[in-house]
Coordinates of C-alpha atoms in Angstrom, one line a residue:
M935 CA -13.6 16.4 -40.6
S936 CA -11.7 14.8 -38.5
Q937 CA -14.1 12.2 -36.5
S938 CA -13.8 12.2 -32.8
P939 CA -12.8 9.4 -30.3
T940 CA -15.1 6.2 -30.9
P941 CA -15.5 6.3 -26.6
P942 CA -14.5 2.9 -24.2
P943 CA -16.7 -0.1 -24.5
A944 CA -19.4 0.7 -21.4
P945 CA -18.4 -1.7 -19.1
K946 CA -20.0 -5.4 -18.6
E947 CA -20.0 -5.9 -15.6
L948 CA -21.1 -3.2 -12.9
H949 CA -21.3 -5.5 -9.9
R950 CA -24.7 -3.8 -8.3
F951 CA -27.7 -5.0 -6.9
P952 CA -30.9 -3.2 -6.3
C953 CA -32.8 -4.2 -3.6
A954 CA -36.3 -6.3 -4.9
Q955 CA -38.1 -4.4 -1.5
C956 CA -36.2 -0.7 -1.5
G957 CA -33.9 0.0 -5.0
A958 CA -30.8 0.6 -2.9
D959 CA -27.7 -1.6 -2.9
Y960 CA -27.0 -4.8 -1.4
R961 CA -23.9 -5.4 0.1
F962 CA -22.7 -8.9 0.6
D963 CA -22.9 -9.9 4.6
P964 CA -20.2 -12.0 5.5
T965 CA -21.1 -12.8 9.1
A966 CA -25.0 -14.5 7.2
G967 CA -23.0 -15.8 4.0
T968 CA -26.6 -13.4 2.2
L969 CA -27.6 -10.1 0.4
V970 CA -28.8 -7.1 3.0
C971 CA -30.0 -3.8 2.2
D972 CA -28.2 -1.0 5.3
H973 CA -31.5 0.7 4.2
C974 CA -34.7 -1.5 5.0
G975 CA -32.8 -4.4 5.8
H976 CA -34.5 -6.7 3.0
T977 CA -32.1 -10.2 3.1
S978 CA -31.5 -11.8 0.2
A979 CA -29.8 -14.9 -0.8
M980 CA -27.3 -16.0 -2.9
Q981 CA -27.6 -17.2 -6.4
E982 CA -26.7 -20.9 -7.1
T983 CA -24.1 -21.1 -9.7
H984 CA -23.6 -22.7 -12.2
Q985 CA -19.8 -23.4 -12.4
P986 CA -19.8 -26.7 -9.4
V987 CA -16.4 -27.0 -9.9
I988 CA -13.8 -24.0 -10.4
K989 CA -11.7 -25.0 -13.9
E990 CA -8.6 -23.7 -14.8
L991 CA -7.7 -22.0 -18.0
D992 CA -4.6 -23.4 -20.3
F993 CA -1.8 -20.9 -20.0
Q994 CA -0.7 -21.1 -23.5
S995 CA -4.3 -20.5 -24.9
A996 CA -3.5 -17.6 -22.8
L997 CA -0.7 -15.9 -24.4
E998 CA -1.8 -16.1 -27.8
N999 CA -5.1 -14.3 -26.6
Q1000 CA -7.1 -17.6 -27.2
L1001 CA -9.2 -17.8 -23.8
P1002 CA -12.9 -17.8 -25.1
S1003 CA -14.4 -14.3 -25.1
G1004 CA -16.6 -15.1 -21.3
E1005 CA -13.4 -15.3 -19.7
I1006 CA -12.8 -12.3 -20.5
E1007 CA -14.6 -8.3 -18.9
E1008 CA -15.0 -4.9 -18.6
T1009 CA -14.8 -3.3 -15.8
R1010 CA -14.7 0.6 -14.8
V1011 CA -12.1 1.9 -12.7
S1012 CA -9.8 5.1 -11.5
T1013 CA -6.0 5.0 -11.7
C1014 CA -4.2 6.7 -7.9
P1015 CA -2.1 8.3 -9.8
N1016 CA 0.5 8.2 -6.2
C1017 CA 0.9 5.1 -5.6
A1018 CA -1.8 3.5 -9.4
A1019 CA -3.7 1.4 -8.1
Q1020 CA -6.5 0.6 -10.5
V1021 CA -9.7 0.2 -8.4
E1022 CA -13.1 -0.5 -9.5
F1023 CA -15.6 2.4 -8.5
D1024 CA -19.9 2.3 -8.4
P1025 CA -20.9 3.7 -11.2
A1026 CA -22.8 6.7 -9.3
T1027 CA -19.3 7.4 -7.1
H1028 CA -17.5 10.6 -9.2
A1029 CA -14.9 11.4 -6.3
A1030 CA -13.4 9.2 -3.4
E1031 CA -10.1 8.3 -1.9
C1032 CA -7.3 5.6 -2.0
P1033 CA -8.2 3.2 0.0
F1034 CA -4.7 1.7 -0.7
C1035 CA -2.8 5.4 -0.2
A1036 CA -5.2 7.7 1.4
T1037 CA -4.8 10.1 -1.2
P1038 CA -8.2 11.6 -2.5
V1039 CA -9.0 10.5 -6.3
V1040 CA -12.0 11.0 -8.8
A1041 CA -13.5 8.5 -10.1
D1042 CA -13.0 8.7 -14.1
T1043 CA -15.0 6.8 -16.7
G1044 CA -12.1 4.6 -17.3
T1045 CA -12.6 0.5 -18.6
H1046 CA -10.1 -2.4 -17.7
R1047 CA -10.5 -5.1 -20.9
H1048 CA -8.8 -8.9 -18.0
I1049 CA -9.2 -12.1 -17.2
K1050 CA -12.2 -12.7 -15.7
P1051 CA -11.9 -13.9 -11.9
R1052 CA -12.7 -17.5 -11.5
A1053 CA -13.1 -17.7 -8.3
V1054 CA -13.6 -16.0 -5.3
L1055 CA -12.9 -16.0 -1.3
P1056 CA -15.7 -14.3 0.4
F1057 CA -15.3 -12.6 2.8
A1058 CA -15.5 -13.8 6.1
L1059 CA -14.9 -11.1 8.6
V1060 CA -17.0 -7.5 8.6
E1061 CA -15.2 -4.3 8.6
R1062 CA -15.4 -4.1 12.9
Q1063 CA -14.4 -7.0 14.0
A1064 CA -11.2 -6.3 11.3
H1065 CA -11.3 -2.9 13.2
D1066 CA -10.4 -4.4 16.5
A1067 CA -7.9 -6.6 15.2
M1068 CA -6.5 -3.8 13.7
N1069 CA -6.5 -2.2 16.7
D1070 CA -5.4 -4.4 18.8
W1071 CA -2.2 -5.4 16.6
L1072 CA -1.2 -1.0 17.2
G1073 CA -1.6 -1.9 20.8
R1074 CA 0.5 -5.0 20.8
L1075 CA 3.5 -2.0 19.7
W1076 CA 4.4 -0.6 22.7
F1077 CA 6.9 2.2 20.2
A1078 CA 4.2 3.1 17.9
P1079 CA 3.5 6.8 19.0
N1080 CA -0.1 6.8 20.7
G1081 CA -1.6 9.7 18.4
L1082 CA -1.4 7.7 15.7
R1083 CA -4.0 4.7 17.8
D1084 CA -5.6 7.1 19.1
Y1085 CA -6.6 9.1 15.4
A1086 CA -7.3 5.0 14.5
R1087 CA -9.1 3.4 17.2
K1088 CA -11.5 6.4 16.0
G1089 CA -14.0 4.5 14.7
R1090 CA -13.0 5.5 10.1
K1091 CA -14.4 3.1 8.5
M1092 CA -12.3 0.9 6.8
H1093 CA -12.0 -0.3 2.9
G1094 CA -13.0 -4.0 2.1
I1095 CA -11.0 -4.9 -0.7
Y1096 CA -10.7 -7.6 -3.3
V1097 CA -7.0 -8.0 -3.8
P1098 CA -5.9 -10.5 -6.9
F1099 CA -4.0 -13.0 -7.1
W1100 CA -3.0 -15.6 -9.8
T1101 CA -2.7 -19.1 -9.1
Y1102 CA -0.6 -21.6 -11.9
D1103 CA -0.4 -25.0 -11.5
A1104 CA 2.0 -27.4 -13.7
Q1105 CA 3.6 -31.1 -13.9
T1106 CA 7.1 -31.1 -14.2
K1107 CA 10.0 -33.3 -14.2
S1108 CA 13.3 -32.3 -13.8
Q1109 CA 16.6 -34.2 -14.4
Y1110 CA 20.2 -33.6 -12.0
S1111 CA 23.4 -33.9 -12.1
G1112 CA 25.9 -33.1 -8.4
Q1113 CA 27.4 -35.1 -6.2
R1114 CA 26.9 -36.8 -3.1
G1115 CA 29.3 -36.4 0.7
T1116 CA 30.6 -37.7 3.0
V1117 CA 31.6 -36.8 6.1
Y1118 CA 34.0 -38.5 7.5
Y1119 CA 37.3 -38.1 10.2
V1120 CA 40.3 -38.4 10.9
S1121 CA 42.8 -37.9 13.7
Q1122 CA 45.7 -36.4 13.8
T1123 CA 48.3 -34.8 16.1
V1124 CA 48.8 -31.2 17.2
M1125 CA 51.4 -29.9 18.7
V1126 CA 49.6 -27.3 22.3
D1127 CA 51.8 -25.9 24.5
G1128 CA 54.8 -27.5 23.3
K1129 CA 52.8 -31.4 24.0
P1130 CA 51.1 -33.9 21.4
Q1131 CA 47.2 -33.9 20.9
Q1132 CA 45.6 -35.2 18.8
R1133 CA 41.9 -34.4 17.4
Q1134 CA 39.6 -35.3 14.9
V1135 CA 39.8 -33.5 11.9
Q1136 CA 36.3 -33.5 9.2
K1137 CA 37.0 -35.0 6.0
I1138 CA 34.2 -35.4 3.2
R1139 CA 34.2 -38.0 0.1
W1140 CA 32.5 -37.7 -2.7
S1141 CA 30.8 -38.7 -5.1
P1142 CA 29.0 -37.9 -8.5
A1143 CA 25.5 -38.5 -8.5
A1144 CA 22.0 -38.7 -10.6
G1145 CA 18.6 -38.6 -11.4
R1146 CA 14.9 -37.4 -11.5
V1147 CA 12.2 -36.3 -9.7
A1148 CA 9.0 -34.9 -10.9
R1149 CA 6.6 -32.8 -8.1
F1150 CA 3.1 -31.3 -9.4
F1151 CA 2.3 -27.6 -8.1
D1152 CA -1.0 -26.7 -7.5
D1153 CA -1.6 -24.0 -6.8
V1154 CA 0.9 -21.1 -6.2
L1155 CA -0.3 -18.3 -5.3
I1156 CA 1.1 -15.2 -6.8
L1157 CA 0.4 -11.8 -6.0
A1158 CA -1.5 -9.8 -9.2
S1159 CA -1.2 -6.5 -7.5
R1160 CA 1.9 -3.9 -7.8
A1161 CA -0.7 -0.9 -5.1
L1162 CA 0.2 -2.5 -1.7
P1163 CA 3.9 -3.7 -0.2
K1164 CA 4.7 -8.2 -1.5
S1165 CA 5.8 -8.5 2.3
Y1166 CA 2.9 -6.9 3.7
T1167 CA -0.2 -9.4 1.5
D1168 CA 2.9 -12.8 1.8
A1169 CA 2.8 -11.6 5.6
L1170 CA -1.4 -12.2 5.2
Q1171 CA -0.4 -15.9 4.8
P1172 CA -1.4 -18.3 5.2
W1173 CA -5.6 -17.8 2.9
N1174 CA -7.3 -21.7 3.4
L1175 CA -7.6 -21.7 -0.5
G1176 CA -9.9 -24.9 0.1
D1177 CA -13.5 -22.5 1.0
L1178 CA -12.9 -20.6 -2.1
Q1179 CA -16.1 -19.8 -4.0
P1180 CA -17.0 -19.9 -8.1
Y1181 CA -16.4 -16.7 -8.9
S1182 CA -20.1 -14.3 -8.9
P1183 CA -20.7 -10.5 -8.8
E1184 CA -22.6 -11.2 -5.5
Y1185 CA -20.0 -12.5 -3.5
L1186 CA -18.2 -8.2 -4.8
A1187 CA -21.3 -6.3 -3.4
G1188 CA -20.4 -3.5 -0.3
F1189 CA -17.4 -3.7 -1.6
R1190 CA -14.4 -3.3 -3.7
A1191 CA -12.4 -4.8 -6.7
E1192 CA -8.4 -4.2 -7.8
A1193 CA -8.3 -4.7 -11.2
Y1194 CA -5.0 -6.5 -11.5
T1195 CA -1.8 -4.1 -12.3
I1196 CA 1.1 -7.6 -13.0
P1197 CA 0.7 -9.2 -16.3
L1198 CA 0.0 -13.5 -16.1
E1199 CA 3.2 -13.4 -18.0
D1200 CA 5.1 -11.5 -15.2
G1201 CA 3.1 -13.5 -12.2
Y1202 CA 4.2 -17.0 -13.6
D1203 CA 8.0 -15.8 -13.8
E1204 CA 7.5 -15.0 -10.2
A1205 CA 6.2 -18.4 -9.8
R1206 CA 8.4 -20.4 -11.6
A1207 CA 10.9 -18.9 -9.8
H1208 CA 9.4 -20.7 -6.4
M1209 CA 8.9 -23.7 -8.5
D1210 CA 11.9 -24.0 -9.1
R1211 CA 13.1 -23.4 -5.5
I1212 CA 11.5 -26.9 -3.8
I1213 CA 12.4 -28.9 -6.7
E1214 CA 15.9 -28.3 -6.3
R1215 CA 15.0 -28.6 -2.3
D1216 CA 13.1 -32.0 -3.5
V1217 CA 17.3 -33.0 -5.6
R1218 CA 18.6 -32.7 -2.7
F1219 CA 17.1 -34.6 -0.3
D1220 CA 17.2 -37.5 -3.1
I1221 CA 20.9 -36.5 -3.2
G1222 CA 21.7 -37.0 -0.3
G1223 CA 24.4 -38.4 2.3
D1224 CA 25.5 -35.5 4.5
R1225 CA 26.2 -33.0 2.3
Q1226 CA 25.0 -32.0 -1.8
Q1227 CA 26.0 -30.1 -5.0
I1228 CA 24.2 -30.0 -7.5
H1229 CA 26.1 -28.7 -11.1
K1230 CA 22.9 -29.4 -13.2
I1231 CA 19.5 -28.9 -13.4
A1232 CA 17.1 -29.2 -15.6
T1233 CA 13.7 -29.2 -15.6
Q1234 CA 10.9 -30.2 -17.8
V1235 CA 7.7 -28.3 -17.1
N1236 CA 4.1 -29.2 -18.5
E1237 CA 0.5 -28.9 -18.5
I1238 CA 0.4 -25.6 -16.6
T1239 CA -2.8 -24.2 -16.8
F1240 CA -4.0 -21.2 -14.1
K1241 CA -6.5 -18.8 -12.2
H1242 CA -7.1 -14.9 -11.5
I1243 CA -8.7 -15.9 -8.1
L1244 CA -10.1 -11.9 -5.6
L1245 CA -8.9 -12.7 -1.9
P1246 CA -10.6 -10.1 1.1
V1247 CA -8.0 -7.8 2.3
W1248 CA -10.0 -4.8 4.8
L1249 CA -7.4 -1.8 4.8
A1250 CA -7.0 1.2 6.4
A1251 CA -4.9 4.1 5.2
Y1252 CA -4.1 6.8 7.5
K1253 CA -2.2 9.8 7.0
Y1254 CA -0.9 11.4 10.5
R1255 CA 1.3 14.4 10.5
G1256 CA 1.9 14.0 7.1
K1257 CA 2.9 11.5 7.2
T1258 CA 1.2 7.7 5.1
Y1259 CA 1.1 5.1 7.6
R1260 CA -1.5 1.7 5.5
F1261 CA -2.8 -1.7 7.4
V1262 CA -4.2 -4.3 5.8
V1263 CA -6.1 -7.6 7.9
N1264 CA -6.3 -10.6 6.4
G1265 CA -10.2 -10.8 5.3
Q1266 CA -11.0 -14.5 7.1
T1267 CA -8.4 -15.1 9.5
G1268 CA -8.3 -11.4 10.4
R1269 CA -4.2 -11.3 10.1
V1270 CA -2.7 -7.9 11.2
Q1271 CA -0.1 -6.7 9.4
G1272 CA 1.5 -3.4 7.8
E1273 CA 3.2 -0.3 8.2
R1274 CA 5.7 -0.5 12.5
P1275 CA 5.3 3.3 13.3
W1276 CA 7.7 4.8 15.7
S1277 CA 7.6 6.6 18.2
I1278 CA 11.2 9.0 18.8
W1279 CA 10.0 10.5 21.5
K1280 CA 8.9 6.4 23.1
I1281 CA 12.0 5.1 22.5
T1282 CA 14.3 7.9 23.4
F1283 CA 12.1 7.3 27.3
A1284 CA 13.6 4.2 25.9
V1285 CA 16.7 4.5 26.0
L1286 CA 17.6 6.9 29.2
F1287 CA 15.3 4.2 31.4
G1288 CA 17.6 1.7 30.7
A1289 CA 20.9 4.2 31.7
V1290 CA 19.0 5.0 35.0
A1291 CA 18.6 1.3 35.6
A1292 CA 22.5 0.0 34.0
G1293 CA 23.4 3.2 36.5
I1294 CA 21.8 2.1 39.8
I1295 CA 21.8 -1.6 39.4
G1296 CA 25.5 -1.0 38.7
Y1297 CA 25.9 1.0 41.9
F1298 CA 24.5 -1.9 44.4
I1299 CA 26.9 -4.0 42.5
S1300 CA 29.9 -2.0 43.1
Q1301 CA 28.4 -1.0 46.5
S1302 CA 28.6 -5.1 48.2
Q1303 CA 31.4 -5.0 46.5

C-alpha cells in the first residue's frame, strides 16, 4: 500500500498581528511608525528589537548550507503563472490579483524556504502619497493616453510590496599591469592650397605601469527578484540604507512580501561584476597619465559577507486595452518609474502640428524675402 505524500511543513511565520481590542489584523502605519487597527482604530507600539546591530552573514557558510537554523524561515507563497513572482499571502486569502502584472492568482498552500531577511527598510509613504506621486508622473507624460491617466486616477488601490534584495560586503586587493600614456605634440609641415603650413600632431608616449589597489565594498545592492524589470528598480535609487531596521515581521503587517527568486550565488556574480568595474576605475586612476592601457588585473576577494534585506515599493499594474502597464514608486522617497505609455493620436497630432507650423514659418520667410 503506497503512502500519501508528506504535506509541506507549515510556515513558521505568517506575519499576522491580531488587534488586542477587537481581534482584527493590525497593519503597519508608515506615518506613525506604529501598528494600527483599521477596524476599531486601536494602535500598538512596535516591539523593541533585541538585535541593535544588523549583522552580516558569512557568504561561504551560506553556499555550503551551514547557516544557523535561526537564519532560515518558511513562508506561505503563491506563484504567479504569468510573471513567476512569488508573493506571500495571508492564509485567509484564497484568490487575489498578482500585484506585479495584474494576473488573477489562486492562493495555494505552497511554502518557500529561504534565508531569513536580516533587515527591512520600513515604508515611509502611505498609499495615498504613492498614488499622488504616480499621477503626477503620468501627468508629465504628454504623449500618454488620456484613458490610461483617467483609469489610474480613479483611485484603484496600489499594492505595498517588500521587494527582496541582497547586499554584499567584501575586502578586495588587486594587482595590475599596464601602460601609462603621456600626450605630447609635434609640428608637421603640410601643403594647403599649394602652400606649406605648420600644424600640431598629437602623439602618445607609453611607459610601463604596475601596482596595487585595495578597496572595501560595503552594501553592494543587488535585486533578488525577477518579477520586475531591473531597469525599474535601478531607476528607483538611491535608497537610504542608513534607515534599515533589524528585521521584524511587524513591519510586514498589512503589506505583502516577495520571496527572492535570484539565488544568493547568482546575486554575488552580479555584485562581483559591479566590483570589477569599480576596481578597473581605481586602476586607471592609479596608473595616471593622459591615457591608460590595462593588460591584467588579478583581484583577491576576502571576507565576503551578505544579508537579505527587504525594500519598500508601492506598485500598480493596470490593464488598459489589453496591455498591462506597471508603475512602481519608491516607498521611502516617492521616486516613480514605469512603462511609458504612448498615444498614437497625440503623436500623430504633434507631427501634423509641427508640419503645419513649419509650413507657416516657411511661407512668411519666403514672403519677407
